[in-house]
Amino acid sequence: MTSKLDGVLNFHQTALNLRSYRQQLLAGNIANSDTPNFKARDIDFSGALQGALSARSANTVLARTSARHLGSGNENPGGAQVLYRTPHQPSMDGNTVDMDLERTQFADNAIHYEANLTFISSQIKTMLAAIQG
Amino acid sequence: MSLFNVFDIAGSAMTAQSQRLNVVASNLSNADSATSSTGQPYRARQVVFSTAQLNPHGVSGVRVAGVIDDPSPMKQVYEPKHPLANAEGYVTMPNVNVVEEMVNMISASRSYQTNVDMMNTAKTLLLKTLSIGQ
């Protein structure tokens, strides 16, 4: 039964983790809008979500044989590949942050995060209704 | 809780932008300082931003790598009655470009505002996360 409860919430948990990671990347882009030679970065969300979901179902655990190996922290859920953005209007100082794009993506990501929270809340309510009758 | 990193990122950018604003204020107020404690005219200063890695997953903030002296040439103003004028009547004035500094100031203040907005968004998201299932 517990694993079923886990399974119900698994998808949204993974999605929330990825959303919060993407929020950090976009925040970094906006913060570095005046840094020379900074290259804006982002993840391919749907691909990363699929990767994270399949990695979770396969129950991947990173074996660490040295203290200097990277662990599988949830800062980068499911090993999402961080890509570089292709600039539409590159600037003279080598900075590829497009402020309009980054801000819309930041707002978009925030709304999706909230939507995920709403879904998770309603799922919890459904489960509670099923338990309490 | 990884969303807390947004506070670190926005905070680092706000620190950097406010330092830039400080340097602009110093440049603008000294735009006419023909001499200083060293006896030399004031030289404009500029901040240099660089990326600061916060963790190994590509999340980065900003830091001020250093404050440099503006390498552009000093202004020569013809003013023979000035006590600091040389034999030809020219006074060496600071190399502060007032227009550039004003643009710098507006840019810094807008970036600062954006980062405050970013922090507010992260705060709203975190508060909503805390109320999951209620």
PDB file of C-alpha atoms in Angstrom:
ATOM      1  CA  MET A   1       0.000   0.000   0.000  1.00  0.00           C
ATOM      2  CA  THR A   2       2.809   2.376   0.922  1.00  0.00           C
ATOM      3  CA  SER A   3       4.505   1.794  -2.409  1.00  0.00           C
ATOM      4  CA  LYS A   4       1.230   2.643  -4.156  1.00  0.00           C
ATOM      5  CA  LEU A   5       1.022   5.944  -2.295  1.00  0.00           C
ATOM      6  CA  ASP A   6       4.616   6.548  -3.335  1.00  0.00           C
ATOM      7  CA  GLY A   7       3.773   5.719  -6.921  1.00  0.00           C
ATOM      8  CA  VAL A   8       0.901   8.210  -6.974  1.00  0.00           C
ATOM      9  CA  LEU A   9       3.134  11.058  -5.802  1.00  0.00           C
ATOM     10  CA  ASN A  10       6.296   9.967  -7.624  1.00  0.00           C
ATOM     11  CA  PHE A  11       5.617  11.780 -10.900  1.00  0.00           C
ATOM     12  CA  HIS A  12       4.904  15.144  -9.298  1.00  0.00           C
ATOM     13  CA  GLN A  13       7.794  14.797  -6.887  1.00  0.00           C
ATOM     14  CA  THR A  14      10.219  14.269  -9.766  1.00  0.00           C
ATOM     15  CA  ALA A  15       8.659  17.116 -11.734  1.00  0.00           C
ATOM     16  CA  LEU A  16       8.904  19.482  -8.755  1.00  0.00           C
ATOM     17  CA  ASN A  17      12.566  18.593  -8.211  1.00  0.00           C
ATOM     18  CA  LEU A  18      13.336  19.306 -11.863  1.00  0.00           C
ATOM     19  CA  ARG A  19      11.331  22.532 -11.839  1.00  0.00           C
ATOM     20  CA  SER A  20      13.197  23.835  -8.797  1.00  0.00           C
ATOM     21  CA  TYR A  21      16.514  22.906 -10.425  1.00  0.00           C
ATOM     22  CA  ARG A  22      15.512  24.758 -13.606  1.00  0.00           C
ATOM     23  CA  GLN A  23      14.445  27.740 -11.476  1.00  0.00           C
ATOM     24  CA  GLN A  24      17.986  27.868 -10.075  1.00  0.00           C
ATOM     25  CA  LEU A  25      19.567  27.744 -13.532  1.00  0.00           C
ATOM     26  CA  LEU A  26      17.314  30.565 -14.783  1.00  0.00           C
ATOM     27  CA  ALA A  27      18.035  32.598 -11.632  1.00  0.00           C
ATOM     28  CA  GLY A  28      21.751  32.161 -12.356  1.00  0.00           C
ATOM     29  CA  ASN A  29      21.227  33.388 -15.921  1.00  0.00           C
ATOM     30  CA  ILE A  30      19.346  36.500 -14.793  1.00  0.00           C
ATOM     31  CA  ALA A  31      21.874  37.214 -12.041  1.00  0.00           C
ATOM     32  CA  ASN A  32      24.714  37.039 -14.591  1.00  0.00           C
ATOM     33  CA  SER A  33      23.053  39.318 -17.167  1.00  0.00           C
ATOM     34  CA  ASP A  34      25.931  41.839 -16.798  1.00  0.00           C
ATOM     35  CA  THR A  35      28.838  39.383 -16.507  1.00  0.00           C
ATOM     36  CA  PRO A  36      31.159  39.441 -19.547  1.00  0.00           C
ATOM     37  CA  ASN A  37      31.562  36.085 -21.366  1.00  0.00           C
ATOM     38  CA  PHE A  38      28.787  34.405 -19.359  1.00  0.00           C
ATOM     39  CA  LYS A  39      26.890  31.785 -21.381  1.00  0.00           C
ATOM     40  CA  ALA A  40      23.225  31.295 -20.511  1.00  0.00           C
ATOM     41  CA  ARG A  41      22.294  27.710 -19.615  1.00  0.00           C
ATOM     42  CA  ASP A  42      19.089  25.713 -19.450  1.00  0.00           C
ATOM     43  CA  ILE A  43      17.783  22.136 -19.530  1.00  0.00           C
ATOM     44  CA  ASP A  44      15.450  20.434 -21.974  1.00  0.00           C
ATOM     45  CA  PHE A  45      12.641  19.972 -19.467  1.00  0.00           C
ATOM     46  CA  SER A  46      10.536  17.212 -21.061  1.00  0.00           C
ATOM     47  CA  GLY A  47      13.606  15.150 -21.968  1.00  0.00           C
ATOM     48  CA  ALA A  48      15.065  15.610 -18.495  1.00  0.00           C
ATOM     49  CA  LEU A  49      11.751  14.621 -16.869  1.00  0.00           C
ATOM     50  CA  GLN A  50      11.535  11.452 -18.950  1.00  0.00           C
ATOM     51  CA  GLY A  51      15.147  10.639 -18.104  1.00  0.00           C
ATOM     52  CA  ALA A  52      14.582  11.248 -14.406  1.00  0.00           C
ATOM     53  CA  LEU A  53      11.408   9.100 -14.364  1.00  0.00           C
ATOM     54  CA  SER A  54      13.033   6.160 -16.137  1.00  0.00           C
ATOM     55  CA  ALA A  55      16.153   6.460 -13.954  1.00  0.00           C
ATOM     56  CA  ARG A  56      13.965   6.376 -10.864  1.00  0.00           C
ATOM     57  CA  SER A  57      11.996   3.327 -12.001  1.00  0.00           C
ATOM     58  CA  ALA A  58      15.258   1.501 -12.750  1.00  0.00           C
ATOM     59  CA  ASN A  59      16.392   2.478  -9.238  1.00  0.00           C
ATOM     60  CA  THR A  60      19.825   3.723 -10.290  1.00  0.00           C
ATOM     61  CA  VAL A  61      22.323   4.147  -7.504  1.00  0.00           C
ATOM     62  CA  LEU A  62      25.743   5.649  -8.158  1.00  0.00           C
ATOM     63  CA  ALA A  63      28.508   3.478  -6.720  1.00  0.00           C
ATOM     64  CA  ARG A  64      31.277   5.611  -5.246  1.00  0.00           C
ATOM     65  CA  THR A  65      34.689   4.014  -4.961  1.00  0.00           C
ATOM     66  CA  SER A  66      36.556   7.243  -4.181  1.00  0.00           C
ATOM     67  CA  ALA A  67      35.773  10.180  -1.919  1.00  0.00           C
ATOM     68  CA  ARG A  68      36.282  12.467  -4.915  1.00  0.00           C
ATOM     69  CA  HIS A  69      33.496  10.882  -6.999  1.00  0.00           C
ATOM     70  CA  LEU A  70      30.344  12.928  -7.434  1.00  0.00           C
ATOM     71  CA  GLY A  71      27.344  11.656  -5.505  1.00  0.00           C
ATOM     72  CA  SER A  72      23.814  11.512  -6.862  1.00  0.00           C
ATOM     73  CA  GLY A  73      22.497  14.540  -5.004  1.00  0.00           C
ATOM     74  CA  ASN A  74      19.085  15.871  -5.899  1.00  0.00           C
ATOM     75  CA  GLU A  75      20.565  19.220  -7.003  1.00  0.00           C
ATOM     76  CA  ASN A  76      20.641  17.804 -10.504  1.00  0.00           C
ATOM     77  CA  PRO A  77      17.731  15.373 -10.499  1.00  0.00           C
ATOM     78  CA  GLY A  78      18.137  12.372 -12.763  1.00  0.00           C
ATOM     79  CA  GLY A  79      21.347  13.744 -14.270  1.00  0.00           C
ATOM     80  CA  ALA A  80      19.579  16.333 -16.438  1.00  0.00           C
ATOM     81  CA  GLN A  81      21.947  17.518 -19.140  1.00  0.00           C
ATOM     82  CA  VAL A  82      22.615  21.246 -18.814  1.00  0.00           C
ATOM     83  CA  LEU A  83      22.793  22.818 -22.278  1.00  0.00           C
ATOM     84  CA  TYR A  84      23.899  26.206 -23.568  1.00  0.00           C
ATOM     85  CA  ARG A  85      21.397  28.588 -25.124  1.00  0.00           C
ATOM     86  CA  THR A  86      21.794  29.664 -28.766  1.00  0.00           C
ATOM     87  CA  PRO A  87      21.821  33.484 -28.695  1.00  0.00           C
ATOM     88  CA  HIS A  88      19.558  35.343 -31.122  1.00  0.00           C
ATOM     89  CA  GLN A  89      21.382  38.656 -30.707  1.00  0.00           C
ATOM     90  CA  PRO A  90      24.881  38.035 -29.308  1.00  0.00           C
ATOM     91  CA  SER A  91      26.457  40.971 -27.514  1.00  0.00           C
ATOM     92  CA  MET A  92      29.961  42.410 -27.824  1.00  0.00           C
ATOM     93  CA  ASP A  93      31.135  41.191 -24.414  1.00  0.00           C
ATOM     94  CA  GLY A  94      30.367  37.523 -25.170  1.00  0.00           C
ATOM     95  CA  ASN A  95      27.358  37.395 -22.840  1.00  0.00           C
ATOM     96  CA  THR A  96      24.473  35.320 -24.231  1.00  0.00           C
ATOM     97  CA  VAL A  97      21.777  36.209 -21.666  1.00  0.00           C
ATOM     98  CA  ASP A  98      18.610  37.453 -23.393  1.00  0.00           C
ATOM     99  CA  MET A  99      16.806  39.195 -20.543  1.00  0.00           C
ATOM    100  CA  ASP A 100      13.304  38.988 -22.141  1.00  0.00           C
ATOM    101  CA  LEU A 101      13.659  35.273 -22.781  1.00  0.00           C
ATOM    102  CA  GLU A 102      15.078  34.516 -19.340  1.00  0.00           C
ATOM    103  CA  ARG A 103      12.405  36.470 -17.511  1.00  0.00           C
ATOM    104  CA  THR A 104       9.550  34.840 -19.428  1.00  0.00           C
ATOM    105  CA  GLN A 105      11.069  31.412 -18.833  1.00  0.00           C
ATOM    106  CA  PHE A 106      11.517  32.244 -15.140  1.00  0.00           C
ATOM    107  CA  ALA A 107       7.839  33.281 -14.803  1.00  0.00           C
ATOM    108  CA  ASP A 108       6.714  30.281 -16.885  1.00  0.00           C
ATOM    109  CA  ASN A 109       8.710  27.891 -14.721  1.00  0.00           C
ATOM    110  CA  ALA A 110       7.331  29.460 -11.533  1.00  0.00           C
ATOM    111  CA  ILE A 111       3.741  29.009 -12.757  1.00  0.00           C
ATOM    112  CA  HIS A 112       4.418  25.393 -13.709  1.00  0.00           C
ATOM    113  CA  TYR A 113       5.927  24.798 -10.276  1.00  0.00           C
ATOM    114  CA  GLU A 114       2.774  26.204  -8.648  1.00  0.00           C
ATOM    115  CA  ALA A 115       0.592  24.087 -10.930  1.00  0.00           C
ATOM    116  CA  ASN A 116       2.525  21.010  -9.825  1.00  0.00           C
ATOM    117  CA  LEU A 117       1.978  21.969  -6.195  1.00  0.00           C
ATOM    118  CA  THR A 118      -1.765  22.297  -6.848  1.00  0.00           C
ATOM    119  CA  PHE A 119      -1.866  18.855  -8.500  1.00  0.00           C
ATOM    120  CA  ILE A 120       0.044  17.275  -5.613  1.00  0.00           C
ATOM    121  CA  SER A 121      -2.284  18.911  -3.076  1.00  0.00           C
ATOM    122  CA  SER A 122      -5.402  17.682  -4.839  1.00  0.00           C
ATOM    123  CA  GLN A 123      -3.950  14.190  -5.116  1.00  0.00           C
ATOM    124  CA  ILE A 124      -3.275  14.165  -1.385  1.00  0.00           C
ATOM    125  CA  LYS A 125      -6.860  15.309  -0.807  1.00  0.00           C
ATOM    126  CA  THR A 126      -8.137  12.485  -3.018  1.00  0.00           C
ATOM    127  CA  MET A 127      -6.073   9.924  -1.118  1.00  0.00           C
ATOM    128  CA  LEU A 128      -7.320  11.318   2.198  1.00  0.00           C
ATOM    129  CA  ALA A 129     -10.907  11.118   0.996  1.00  0.00           C
ATOM    130  CA  ALA A 130     -10.337   7.480   0.011  1.00  0.00           C
ATOM    131  CA  ILE A 131      -8.821   6.692   3.424  1.00  0.00           C
ATOM    132  CA  GLN A 132     -11.348   8.499   5.588  1.00  0.00           C
ATOM    133  CA  GLY A 133     -14.403   7.702   3.512  1.00  0.00           C
TER     134      GLY A 133
ATOM    135  CA  MET B   1      15.761  22.368  -0.355  1.00  0.00           C
ATOM    136  CA  SER B   2      17.289  23.457  -3.610  1.00  0.00           C
ATOM    137  CA  LEU B   3      15.062  26.499  -4.204  1.00  0.00           C
ATOM    138  CA  PHE B   4      16.929  28.188  -1.358  1.00  0.00           C
ATOM    139  CA  ASN B   5      19.850  28.467  -3.779  1.00  0.00           C
ATOM    140  CA  VAL B   6      17.863  31.117  -5.670  1.00  0.00           C
ATOM    141  CA  PHE B   7      18.261  33.339  -2.599  1.00  0.00           C
ATOM    142  CA  ASP B   8      22.048  32.866  -2.712  1.00  0.00           C
ATOM    143  CA  ILE B   9      22.135  33.599  -6.457  1.00  0.00           C
ATOM    144  CA  ALA B  10      19.927  36.693  -6.257  1.00  0.00           C
ATOM    145  CA  GLY B  11      21.779  37.840  -3.131  1.00  0.00           C
ATOM    146  CA  SER B  12      25.186  37.571  -4.818  1.00  0.00           C
ATOM    147  CA  ALA B  13      23.884  39.544  -7.805  1.00  0.00           C
ATOM    148  CA  MET B  14      22.394  42.222  -5.533  1.00  0.00           C
ATOM    149  CA  THR B  15      25.699  42.607  -3.678  1.00  0.00           C
ATOM    150  CA  ALA B  16      27.563  42.925  -6.972  1.00  0.00           C
ATOM    151  CA  GLN B  17      25.081  45.433  -8.433  1.00  0.00           C
ATOM    152  CA  SER B  18      25.106  47.572  -5.302  1.00  0.00           C
ATOM    153  CA  GLN B  19      28.899  47.681  -5.409  1.00  0.00           C
ATOM    154  CA  ARG B  20      28.637  48.809  -9.030  1.00  0.00           C
ATOM    155  CA  LEU B  21      26.175  51.497  -7.922  1.00  0.00           C
ATOM    156  CA  ASN B  22      28.651  52.617  -5.231  1.00  0.00           C
ATOM    157  CA  VAL B  23      31.426  52.955  -7.805  1.00  0.00           C
ATOM    158  CA  VAL B  24      29.110  54.942 -10.108  1.00  0.00           C
ATOM    159  CA  ALA B  25      28.254  57.262  -7.217  1.00  0.00           C
ATOM    160  CA  SER B  26      31.959  57.751  -6.492  1.00  0.00           C
ATOM    161  CA  ASN B  27      32.696  58.495 -10.167  1.00  0.00           C
ATOM    162  CA  LEU B  28      29.795  60.927 -10.584  1.00  0.00           C
ATOM    163  CA  SER B  29      30.518  62.873  -7.403  1.00  0.00           C
ATOM    164  CA  ASN B  30      34.211  63.152  -8.329  1.00  0.00           C
ATOM    165  CA  ALA B  31      33.599  64.097 -11.966  1.00  0.00           C
ATOM    166  CA  ASP B  32      35.164  67.525 -11.315  1.00  0.00           C
ATOM    167  CA  SER B  33      37.803  66.652  -8.695  1.00  0.00           C
ATOM    168  CA  ALA B  34      40.952  68.093 -10.259  1.00  0.00           C
ATOM    169  CA  THR B  35      43.092  66.987  -7.321  1.00  0.00           C
ATOM    170  CA  SER B  36      43.001  64.442  -4.478  1.00  0.00           C
ATOM    171  CA  SER B  37      44.954  63.375  -1.408  1.00  0.00           C
ATOM    172  CA  THR B  38      47.699  61.979  -3.677  1.00  0.00           C
ATOM    173  CA  GLY B  39      47.907  65.273  -5.605  1.00  0.00           C
ATOM    174  CA  GLN B  40      46.708  63.538  -8.799  1.00  0.00           C
ATOM    175  CA  PRO B  41      43.317  64.165 -10.424  1.00  0.00           C
ATOM    176  CA  TYR B  42      40.612  61.550  -9.711  1.00  0.00           C
ATOM    177  CA  ARG B  43      40.599  58.517 -12.016  1.00  0.00           C
ATOM    178  CA  ALA B  44      37.273  56.859 -12.881  1.00  0.00           C
ATOM    179  CA  ARG B  45      36.849  53.338 -11.512  1.00  0.00           C
ATOM    180  CA  GLN B  46      34.935  50.398 -12.967  1.00  0.00           C
ATOM    181  CA  VAL B  47      33.845  47.092 -11.410  1.00  0.00           C
ATOM    182  CA  VAL B  48      34.522  43.784 -13.185  1.00  0.00           C
ATOM    183  CA  PHE B  49      31.898  41.061 -12.720  1.00  0.00           C
ATOM    184  CA  SER B  50      32.669  37.378 -12.930  1.00  0.00           C
ATOM    185  CA  THR B  51      30.679  34.168 -12.520  1.00  0.00           C
ATOM    186  CA  ALA B  52      30.872  32.379  -9.157  1.00  0.00           C
ATOM    187  CA  GLN B  53      30.078  28.652  -9.178  1.00  0.00           C
ATOM    188  CA  LEU B  54      27.752  27.862  -6.269  1.00  0.00           C
ATOM    189  CA  ASN B  55      27.684  24.076  -6.808  1.00  0.00           C
ATOM    190  CA  PRO B  56      29.029  21.559  -9.356  1.00  0.00           C
ATOM    191  CA  HIS B  57      25.687  21.325 -11.204  1.00  0.00           C
ATOM    192  CA  GLY B  58      26.009  24.493 -13.286  1.00  0.00           C
ATOM    193  CA  VAL B  59      24.243  26.808 -10.828  1.00  0.00           C
ATOM    194  CA  SER B  60      26.130  30.093 -10.705  1.00  0.00           C
ATOM    195  CA  GLY B  61      25.995  33.442  -8.961  1.00  0.00           C
ATOM    196  CA  VAL B  62      27.956  36.665  -9.485  1.00  0.00           C
ATOM    197  CA  ARG B  63      30.928  38.165  -7.700  1.00  0.00           C
ATOM    198  CA  VAL B  64      32.964  41.308  -8.204  1.00  0.00           C
ATOM    199  CA  ALA B  65      36.351  40.140  -9.490  1.00  0.00           C
ATOM    200  CA  GLY B  66      37.888  43.540  -8.867  1.00  0.00           C
ATOM    201  CA  VAL B  67      37.653  47.303  -9.188  1.00  0.00           C
ATOM    202  CA  ILE B  68      39.932  48.649 -11.909  1.00  0.00           C
ATOM    203  CA  ASP B  69      41.056  52.179 -12.787  1.00  0.00           C
ATOM    204  CA  ASP B  70      39.496  53.343 -16.044  1.00  0.00           C
ATOM    205  CA  PRO B  71      42.341  53.299 -18.623  1.00  0.00           C
ATOM    206  CA  SER B  72      40.838  56.035 -20.850  1.00  0.00           C
ATOM    207  CA  PRO B  73      42.877  59.281 -21.185  1.00  0.00           C
ATOM    208  CA  MET B  74      42.355  62.192 -18.776  1.00  0.00           C
ATOM    209  CA  LYS B  75      40.453  65.246 -20.006  1.00  0.00           C
ATOM    210  CA  GLN B  76      42.463  68.397 -20.710  1.00  0.00           C
ATOM    211  CA  VAL B  77      40.498  71.599 -20.067  1.00  0.00           C
ATOM    212  CA  TYR B  78      41.780  75.045 -21.092  1.00  0.00           C
ATOM    213  CA  GLU B  79      41.409  77.233 -17.990  1.00  0.00           C
ATOM    214  CA  PRO B  80      44.448  79.503 -17.478  1.00  0.00           C
ATOM    215  CA  LYS B  81      43.112  81.064 -14.269  1.00  0.00           C
ATOM    216  CA  HIS B  82      42.833  77.696 -12.510  1.00  0.00           C
ATOM    217  CA  PRO B  83      45.470  77.265  -9.739  1.00  0.00           C
ATOM    218  CA  LEU B  84      46.358  73.795 -11.124  1.00  0.00           C
ATOM    219  CA  ALA B  85      46.769  74.943 -14.728  1.00  0.00           C
ATOM    220  CA  ASN B  86      50.066  74.021 -16.419  1.00  0.00           C
ATOM    221  CA  ALA B  87      52.321  76.385 -18.402  1.00  0.00           C
ATOM    222  CA  GLU B  88      50.040  76.223 -21.465  1.00  0.00           C
ATOM    223  CA  GLY B  89      46.931  76.941 -19.357  1.00  0.00           C
ATOM    224  CA  TYR B  90      45.488  73.397 -19.422  1.00  0.00           C
ATOM    225  CA  VAL B  91      44.107  71.645 -16.340  1.00  0.00           C
ATOM    226  CA  THR B  92      44.021  67.811 -16.173  1.00  0.00           C
ATOM    227  CA  MET B  93      40.473  66.805 -15.203  1.00  0.00           C
ATOM    228  CA  PRO B  94      39.140  63.314 -14.265  1.00  0.00           C
ATOM    229  CA  ASN B  95      38.345  60.876 -17.125  1.00  0.00           C
ATOM    230  CA  VAL B  96      34.766  60.403 -15.877  1.00  0.00           C
ATOM    231  CA  ASN B  97      32.232  60.151 -18.716  1.00  0.00           C
ATOM    232  CA  VAL B  98      29.058  61.443 -17.075  1.00  0.00           C
ATOM    233  CA  VAL B  99      26.718  60.023 -19.755  1.00  0.00           C
ATOM    234  CA  GLU B 100      28.275  56.561 -19.465  1.00  0.00           C
ATOM    235  CA  GLU B 101      28.028  56.685 -15.688  1.00  0.00           C
ATOM    236  CA  MET B 102      24.329  57.619 -15.806  1.00  0.00           C
ATOM    237  CA  VAL B 103      23.645  54.676 -18.136  1.00  0.00           C
ATOM    238  CA  ASN B 104      25.644  52.436 -15.798  1.00  0.00           C
ATOM    239  CA  MET B 105      23.574  53.671 -12.874  1.00  0.00           C
ATOM    240  CA  ILE B 106      20.229  52.938 -14.573  1.00  0.00           C
ATOM    241  CA  SER B 107      21.456  49.509 -15.691  1.00  0.00           C
ATOM    242  CA  ALA B 108      22.631  48.649 -12.171  1.00  0.00           C
ATOM    243  CA  SER B 109      19.390  49.754 -10.563  1.00  0.00           C
ATOM    244  CA  ARG B 110      17.262  47.806 -13.076  1.00  0.00           C
ATOM    245  CA  SER B 111      19.345  44.664 -12.534  1.00  0.00           C
ATOM    246  CA  TYR B 112      18.973  45.100  -8.791  1.00  0.00           C
ATOM    247  CA  GLN B 113      15.177  45.351  -9.153  1.00  0.00           C
ATOM    248  CA  THR B 114      15.079  42.216 -11.310  1.00  0.00           C
ATOM    249  CA  ASN B 115      16.968  40.300  -8.653  1.00  0.00           C
ATOM    250  CA  VAL B 116      14.594  41.500  -5.923  1.00  0.00           C
ATOM    251  CA  ASP B 117      11.684  40.259  -8.093  1.00  0.00           C
ATOM    252  CA  MET B 118      13.443  36.929  -8.500  1.00  0.00           C
ATOM    253  CA  MET B 119      13.854  36.588  -4.751  1.00  0.00           C
ATOM    254  CA  ASN B 120      10.168  37.374  -4.194  1.00  0.00           C
ATOM    255  CA  THR B 121       9.136  34.712  -6.708  1.00  0.00           C
ATOM    256  CA  ALA B 122      11.346  32.128  -4.982  1.00  0.00           C
ATOM    257  CA  LYS B 123       9.867  33.124  -1.620  1.00  0.00           C
ATOM    258  CA  THR B 124       6.294  32.699  -2.904  1.00  0.00           C
ATOM    259  CA  LEU B 125       7.150  29.285  -4.345  1.00  0.00           C
ATOM    260  CA  LEU B 126       8.778  28.142  -1.093  1.00  0.00           C
ATOM    261  CA  LEU B 127       5.830  29.310   1.001  1.00  0.00           C
ATOM    262  CA  LYS B 128       3.437  27.462  -1.309  1.00  0.00           C
ATOM    263  CA  THR B 129       5.622  24.351  -1.053  1.00  0.00           C
ATOM    264  CA  LEU B 130       5.331  24.516   2.724  1.00  0.00           C
ATOM    265  CA  SER B 131       1.546  24.376   2.457  1.00  0.00           C
ATOM    266  CA  ILE B 132       1.409  21.144   0.395  1.00  0.00           C
ATOM    267  CA  GLY B 133      -1.530  18.973   1.420  1.00  0.00           C
ATOM    268  CA  GLN B 134      -3.316  21.603   3.497  1.00  0.00           C
TER     269      GLN B 134
END
